[in-house]
PDB file of C-alpha atoms and ligand atoms in Angstrom:
ATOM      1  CA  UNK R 129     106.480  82.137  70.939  1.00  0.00           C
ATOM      2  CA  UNK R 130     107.108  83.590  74.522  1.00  0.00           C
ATOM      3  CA  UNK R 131     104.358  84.628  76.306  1.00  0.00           C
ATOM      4  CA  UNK R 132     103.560  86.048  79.705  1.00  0.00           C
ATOM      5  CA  UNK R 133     100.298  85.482  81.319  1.00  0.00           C
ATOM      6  CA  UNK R 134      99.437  88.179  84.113  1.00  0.00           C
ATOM      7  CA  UNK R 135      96.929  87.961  86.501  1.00  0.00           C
ATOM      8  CA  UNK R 136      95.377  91.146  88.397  1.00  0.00           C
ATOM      9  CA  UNK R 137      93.315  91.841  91.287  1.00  0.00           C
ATOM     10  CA  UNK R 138      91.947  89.131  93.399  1.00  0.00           C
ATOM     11  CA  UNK R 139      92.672  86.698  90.580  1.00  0.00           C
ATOM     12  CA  UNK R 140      94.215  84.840  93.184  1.00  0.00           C
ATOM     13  CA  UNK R 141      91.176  84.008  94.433  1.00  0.00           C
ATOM     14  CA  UNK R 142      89.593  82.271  91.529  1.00  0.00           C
ATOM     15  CA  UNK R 143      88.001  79.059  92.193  1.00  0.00           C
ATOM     16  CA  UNK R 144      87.701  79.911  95.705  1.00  0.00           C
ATOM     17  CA  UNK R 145      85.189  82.973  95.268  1.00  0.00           C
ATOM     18  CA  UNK R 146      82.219  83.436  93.484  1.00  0.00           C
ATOM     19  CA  UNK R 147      82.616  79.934  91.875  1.00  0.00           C
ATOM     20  CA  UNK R 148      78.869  80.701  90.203  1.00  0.00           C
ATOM     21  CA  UNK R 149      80.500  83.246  88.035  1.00  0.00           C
ATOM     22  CA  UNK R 150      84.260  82.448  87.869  1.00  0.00           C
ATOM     23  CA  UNK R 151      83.914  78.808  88.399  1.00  0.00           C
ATOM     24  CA  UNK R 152      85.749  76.226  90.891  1.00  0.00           C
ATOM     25  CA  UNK R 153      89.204  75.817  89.255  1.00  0.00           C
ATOM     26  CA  UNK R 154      91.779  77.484  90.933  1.00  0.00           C
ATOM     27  CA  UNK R 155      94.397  79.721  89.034  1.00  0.00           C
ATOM     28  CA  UNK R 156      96.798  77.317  90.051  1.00  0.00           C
ATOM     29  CA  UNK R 157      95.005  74.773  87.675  1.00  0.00           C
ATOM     30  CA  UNK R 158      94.222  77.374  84.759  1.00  0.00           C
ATOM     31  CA  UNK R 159      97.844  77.903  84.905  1.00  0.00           C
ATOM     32  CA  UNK R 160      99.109  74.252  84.650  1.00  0.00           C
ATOM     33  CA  UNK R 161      96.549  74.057  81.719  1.00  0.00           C
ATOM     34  CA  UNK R 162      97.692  77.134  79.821  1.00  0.00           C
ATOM     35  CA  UNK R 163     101.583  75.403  80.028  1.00  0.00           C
ATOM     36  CA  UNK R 164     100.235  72.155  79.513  1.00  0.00           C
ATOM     37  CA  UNK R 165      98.793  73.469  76.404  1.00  0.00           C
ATOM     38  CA  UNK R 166     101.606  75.802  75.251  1.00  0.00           C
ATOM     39  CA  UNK R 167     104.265  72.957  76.118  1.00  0.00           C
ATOM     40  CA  UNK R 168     102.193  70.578  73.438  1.00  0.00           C
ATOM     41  CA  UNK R 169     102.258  73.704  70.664  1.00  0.00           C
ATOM     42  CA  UNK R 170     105.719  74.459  71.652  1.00  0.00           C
ATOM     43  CA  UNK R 171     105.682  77.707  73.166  1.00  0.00           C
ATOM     44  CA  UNK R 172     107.145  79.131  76.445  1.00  0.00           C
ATOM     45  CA  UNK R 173     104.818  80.721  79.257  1.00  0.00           C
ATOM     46  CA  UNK R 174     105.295  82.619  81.937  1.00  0.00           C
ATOM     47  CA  UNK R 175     102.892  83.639  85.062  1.00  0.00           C
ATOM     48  CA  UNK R 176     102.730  86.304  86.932  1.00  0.00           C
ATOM     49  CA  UNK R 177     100.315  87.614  90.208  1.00  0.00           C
ATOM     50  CA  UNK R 178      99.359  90.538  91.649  1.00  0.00           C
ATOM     51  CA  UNK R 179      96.974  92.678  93.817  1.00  0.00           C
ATOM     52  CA  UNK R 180      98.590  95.695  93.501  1.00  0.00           C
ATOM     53  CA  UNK R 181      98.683  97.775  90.599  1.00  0.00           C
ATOM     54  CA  UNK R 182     101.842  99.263  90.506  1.00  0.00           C
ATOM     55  CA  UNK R 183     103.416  96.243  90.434  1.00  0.00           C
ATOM     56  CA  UNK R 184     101.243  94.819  87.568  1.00  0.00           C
ATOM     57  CA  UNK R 185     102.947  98.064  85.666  1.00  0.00           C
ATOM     58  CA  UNK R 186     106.272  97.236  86.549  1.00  0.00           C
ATOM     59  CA  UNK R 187     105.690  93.591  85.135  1.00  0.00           C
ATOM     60  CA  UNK R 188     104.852  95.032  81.783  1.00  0.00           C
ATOM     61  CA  UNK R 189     107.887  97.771  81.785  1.00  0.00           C
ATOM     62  CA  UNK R 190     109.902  94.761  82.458  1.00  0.00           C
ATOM     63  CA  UNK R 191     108.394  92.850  80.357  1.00  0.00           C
ATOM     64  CA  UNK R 192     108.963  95.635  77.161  1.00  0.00           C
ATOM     65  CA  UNK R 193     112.810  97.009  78.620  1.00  0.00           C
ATOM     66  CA  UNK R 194     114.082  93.030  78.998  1.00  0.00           C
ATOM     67  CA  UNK R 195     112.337  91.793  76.036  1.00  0.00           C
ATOM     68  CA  UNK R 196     110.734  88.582  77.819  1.00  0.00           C
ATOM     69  CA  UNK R 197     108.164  87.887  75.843  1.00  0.00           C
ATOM     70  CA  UNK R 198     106.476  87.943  72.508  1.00  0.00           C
ATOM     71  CA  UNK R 199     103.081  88.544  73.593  1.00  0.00           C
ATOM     72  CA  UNK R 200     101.023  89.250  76.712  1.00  0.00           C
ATOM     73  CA  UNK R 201      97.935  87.207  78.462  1.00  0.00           C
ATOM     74  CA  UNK R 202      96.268  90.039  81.016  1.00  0.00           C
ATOM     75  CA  UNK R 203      93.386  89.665  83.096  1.00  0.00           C
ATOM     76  CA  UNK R 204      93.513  92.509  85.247  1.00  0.00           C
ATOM     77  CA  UNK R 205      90.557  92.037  87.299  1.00  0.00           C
ATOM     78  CA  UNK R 206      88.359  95.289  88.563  1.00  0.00           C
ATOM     79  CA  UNK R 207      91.582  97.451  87.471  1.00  0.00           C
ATOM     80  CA  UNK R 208      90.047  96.425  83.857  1.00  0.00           C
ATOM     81  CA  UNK R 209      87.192  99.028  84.912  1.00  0.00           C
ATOM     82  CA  UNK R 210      89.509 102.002  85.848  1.00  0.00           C
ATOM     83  CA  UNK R 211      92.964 101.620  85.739  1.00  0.00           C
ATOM     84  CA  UNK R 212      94.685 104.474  83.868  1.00  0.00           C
ATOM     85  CA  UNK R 213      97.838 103.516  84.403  1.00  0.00           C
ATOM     86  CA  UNK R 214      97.884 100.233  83.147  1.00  0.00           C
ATOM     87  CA  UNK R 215      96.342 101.546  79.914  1.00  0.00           C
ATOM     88  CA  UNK R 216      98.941 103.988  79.913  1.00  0.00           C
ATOM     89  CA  UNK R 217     101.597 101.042  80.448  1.00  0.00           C
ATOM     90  CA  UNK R 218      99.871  98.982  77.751  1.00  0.00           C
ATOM     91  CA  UNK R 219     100.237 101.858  75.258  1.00  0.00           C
ATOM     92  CA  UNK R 220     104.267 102.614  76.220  1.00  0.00           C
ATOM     93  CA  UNK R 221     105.261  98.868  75.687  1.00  0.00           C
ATOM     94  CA  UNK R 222     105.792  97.309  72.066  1.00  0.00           C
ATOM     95  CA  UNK R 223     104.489  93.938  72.960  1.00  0.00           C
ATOM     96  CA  UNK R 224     100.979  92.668  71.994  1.00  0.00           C
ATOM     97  CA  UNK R 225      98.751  92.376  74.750  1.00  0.00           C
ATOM     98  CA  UNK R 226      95.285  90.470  74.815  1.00  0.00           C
ATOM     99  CA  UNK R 227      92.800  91.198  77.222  1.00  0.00           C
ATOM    100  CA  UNK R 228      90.817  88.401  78.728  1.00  0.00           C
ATOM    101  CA  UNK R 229      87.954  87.783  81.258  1.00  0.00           C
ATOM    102  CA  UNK R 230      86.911  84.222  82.691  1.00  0.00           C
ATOM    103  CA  UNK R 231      83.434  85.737  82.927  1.00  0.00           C
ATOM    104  CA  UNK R 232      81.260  87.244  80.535  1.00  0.00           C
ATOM    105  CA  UNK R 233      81.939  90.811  81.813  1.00  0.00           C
ATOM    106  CA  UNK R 234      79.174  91.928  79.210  1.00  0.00           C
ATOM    107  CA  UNK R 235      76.375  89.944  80.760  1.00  0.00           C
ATOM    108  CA  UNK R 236      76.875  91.157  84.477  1.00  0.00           C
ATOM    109  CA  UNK R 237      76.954  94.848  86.178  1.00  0.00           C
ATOM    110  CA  UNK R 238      77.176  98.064  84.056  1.00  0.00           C
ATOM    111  CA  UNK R 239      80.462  99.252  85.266  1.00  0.00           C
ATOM    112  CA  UNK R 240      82.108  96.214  84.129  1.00  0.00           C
ATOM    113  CA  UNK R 241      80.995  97.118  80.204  1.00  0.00           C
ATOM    114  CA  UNK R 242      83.732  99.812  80.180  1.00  0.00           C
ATOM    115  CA  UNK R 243      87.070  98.238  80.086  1.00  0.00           C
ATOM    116  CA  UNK R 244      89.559 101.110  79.878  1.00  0.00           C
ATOM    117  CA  UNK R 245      92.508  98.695  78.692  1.00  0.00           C
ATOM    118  CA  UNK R 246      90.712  97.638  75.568  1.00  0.00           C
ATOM    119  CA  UNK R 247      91.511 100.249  72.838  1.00  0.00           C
ATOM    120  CA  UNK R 248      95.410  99.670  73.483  1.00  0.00           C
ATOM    121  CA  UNK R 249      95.317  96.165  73.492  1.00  0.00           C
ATOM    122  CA  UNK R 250      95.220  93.803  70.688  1.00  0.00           C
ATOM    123  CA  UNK R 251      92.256  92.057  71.467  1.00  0.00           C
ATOM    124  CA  UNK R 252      89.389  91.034  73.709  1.00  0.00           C
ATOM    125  CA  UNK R 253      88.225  87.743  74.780  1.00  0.00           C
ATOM    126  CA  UNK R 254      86.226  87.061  77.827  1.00  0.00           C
ATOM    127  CA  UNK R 255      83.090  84.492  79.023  1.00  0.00           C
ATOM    128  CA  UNK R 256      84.816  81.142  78.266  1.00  0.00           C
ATOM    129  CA  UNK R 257      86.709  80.631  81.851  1.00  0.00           C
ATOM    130  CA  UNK R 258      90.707  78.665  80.568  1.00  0.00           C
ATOM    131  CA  UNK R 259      88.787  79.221  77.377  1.00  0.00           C
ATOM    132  CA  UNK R 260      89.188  82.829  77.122  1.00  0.00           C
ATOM    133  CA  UNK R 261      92.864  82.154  77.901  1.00  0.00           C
ATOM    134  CA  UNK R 262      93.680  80.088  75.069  1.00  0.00           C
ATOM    135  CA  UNK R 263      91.589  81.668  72.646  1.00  0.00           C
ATOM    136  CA  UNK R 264      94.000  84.880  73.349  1.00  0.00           C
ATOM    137  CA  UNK R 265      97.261  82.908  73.035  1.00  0.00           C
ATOM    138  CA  UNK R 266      95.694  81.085  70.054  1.00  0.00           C
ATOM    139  CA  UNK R 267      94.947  84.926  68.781  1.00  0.00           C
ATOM    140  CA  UNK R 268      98.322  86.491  69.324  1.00  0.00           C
ATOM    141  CA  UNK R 269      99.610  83.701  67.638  1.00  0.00           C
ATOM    142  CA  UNK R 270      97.917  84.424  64.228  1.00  0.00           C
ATOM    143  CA  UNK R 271      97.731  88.208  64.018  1.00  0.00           C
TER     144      UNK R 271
HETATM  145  C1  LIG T 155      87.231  89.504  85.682  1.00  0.00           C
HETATM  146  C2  LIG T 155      86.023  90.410  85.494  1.00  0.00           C
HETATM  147  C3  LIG T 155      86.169  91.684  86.308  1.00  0.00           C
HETATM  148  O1  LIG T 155      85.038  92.518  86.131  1.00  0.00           O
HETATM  149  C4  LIG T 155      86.297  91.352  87.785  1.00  0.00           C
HETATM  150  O2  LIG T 155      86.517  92.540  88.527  1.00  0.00           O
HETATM  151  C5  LIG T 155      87.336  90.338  88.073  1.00  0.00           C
HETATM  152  C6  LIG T 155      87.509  89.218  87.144  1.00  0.00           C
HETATM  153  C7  LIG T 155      87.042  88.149  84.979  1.00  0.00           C
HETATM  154  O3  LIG T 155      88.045  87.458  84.789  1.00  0.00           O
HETATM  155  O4  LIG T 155      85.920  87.758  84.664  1.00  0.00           O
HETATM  156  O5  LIG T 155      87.963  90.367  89.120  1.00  0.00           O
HETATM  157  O6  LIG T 155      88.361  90.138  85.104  1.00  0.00           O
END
């Protein structure tokens, strides 16, 4: 399978900030892991970056109107919490998406219980860092 991994807001940052909760790797190194791990299984992955919204809902238009990929990896940070418009982008594309969290988002502040991107999305893993990751390719791969 083809799939695209997309990281959200201030993703970039992760294993520089907050290393208590999102730990010291870098995304760099959660992304050589997720190839090094679809490589062995024989799929094809993708990454993608992004601060800004709107561009994170171009990715997935492009994404659905160029046929890229067979399923989608999304962690879109904070936009998770309130992001309209990528729900609304999740729910006009024909690709699977999972949605995953490197922390447990359940275990820490109240607004980050309420994911807004979870009822159009195939499925939710979060808490288990690469882990979470994985577990979502692993789950779009056996629907
Ligand atoms: C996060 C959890 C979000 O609540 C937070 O805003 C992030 C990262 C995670 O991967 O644990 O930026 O999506």
């Amino acid at each position: 399978m083809k799939f695209l991994v997309i990281n959200g807001v201030n993703l970039n940052l992760t294993g520089k900030r907050e290393k208590g909760v999102y730990g010291t790797a870098t995304l760099e190194e959660i992304n050589e892991k997720i190839a090094a791990y679809c490589k062995k299984n024989g799929d094809e992955v993708c990454f993608y970056q992004s601060n800004i919204e709107g561009e994170l809902v171009n990715k997935l238009h492009e994404a659905f109107l160029n046929k890229t990929c067979d399923g989608i990896i999304l962690n879109a940070g904070a936009f998770t919490h309130y992001s309209y418009a990528l729900r609304d982008a999740i729910a006009s594309i024909d690709i699977p998406v999972a949605e995953v969290h490197i922390s447990n988002v359940h275990a820490r502040e109240e607004f980050r219980h309420k994911s807004v991107l979870s009822q159009v999305c195939r499925g939710v893993v979060c808490g288990f860092g690469l882990g979470s990751y994985i577990a979502a390719i692993e789950g779009l791969k056996n629907p």
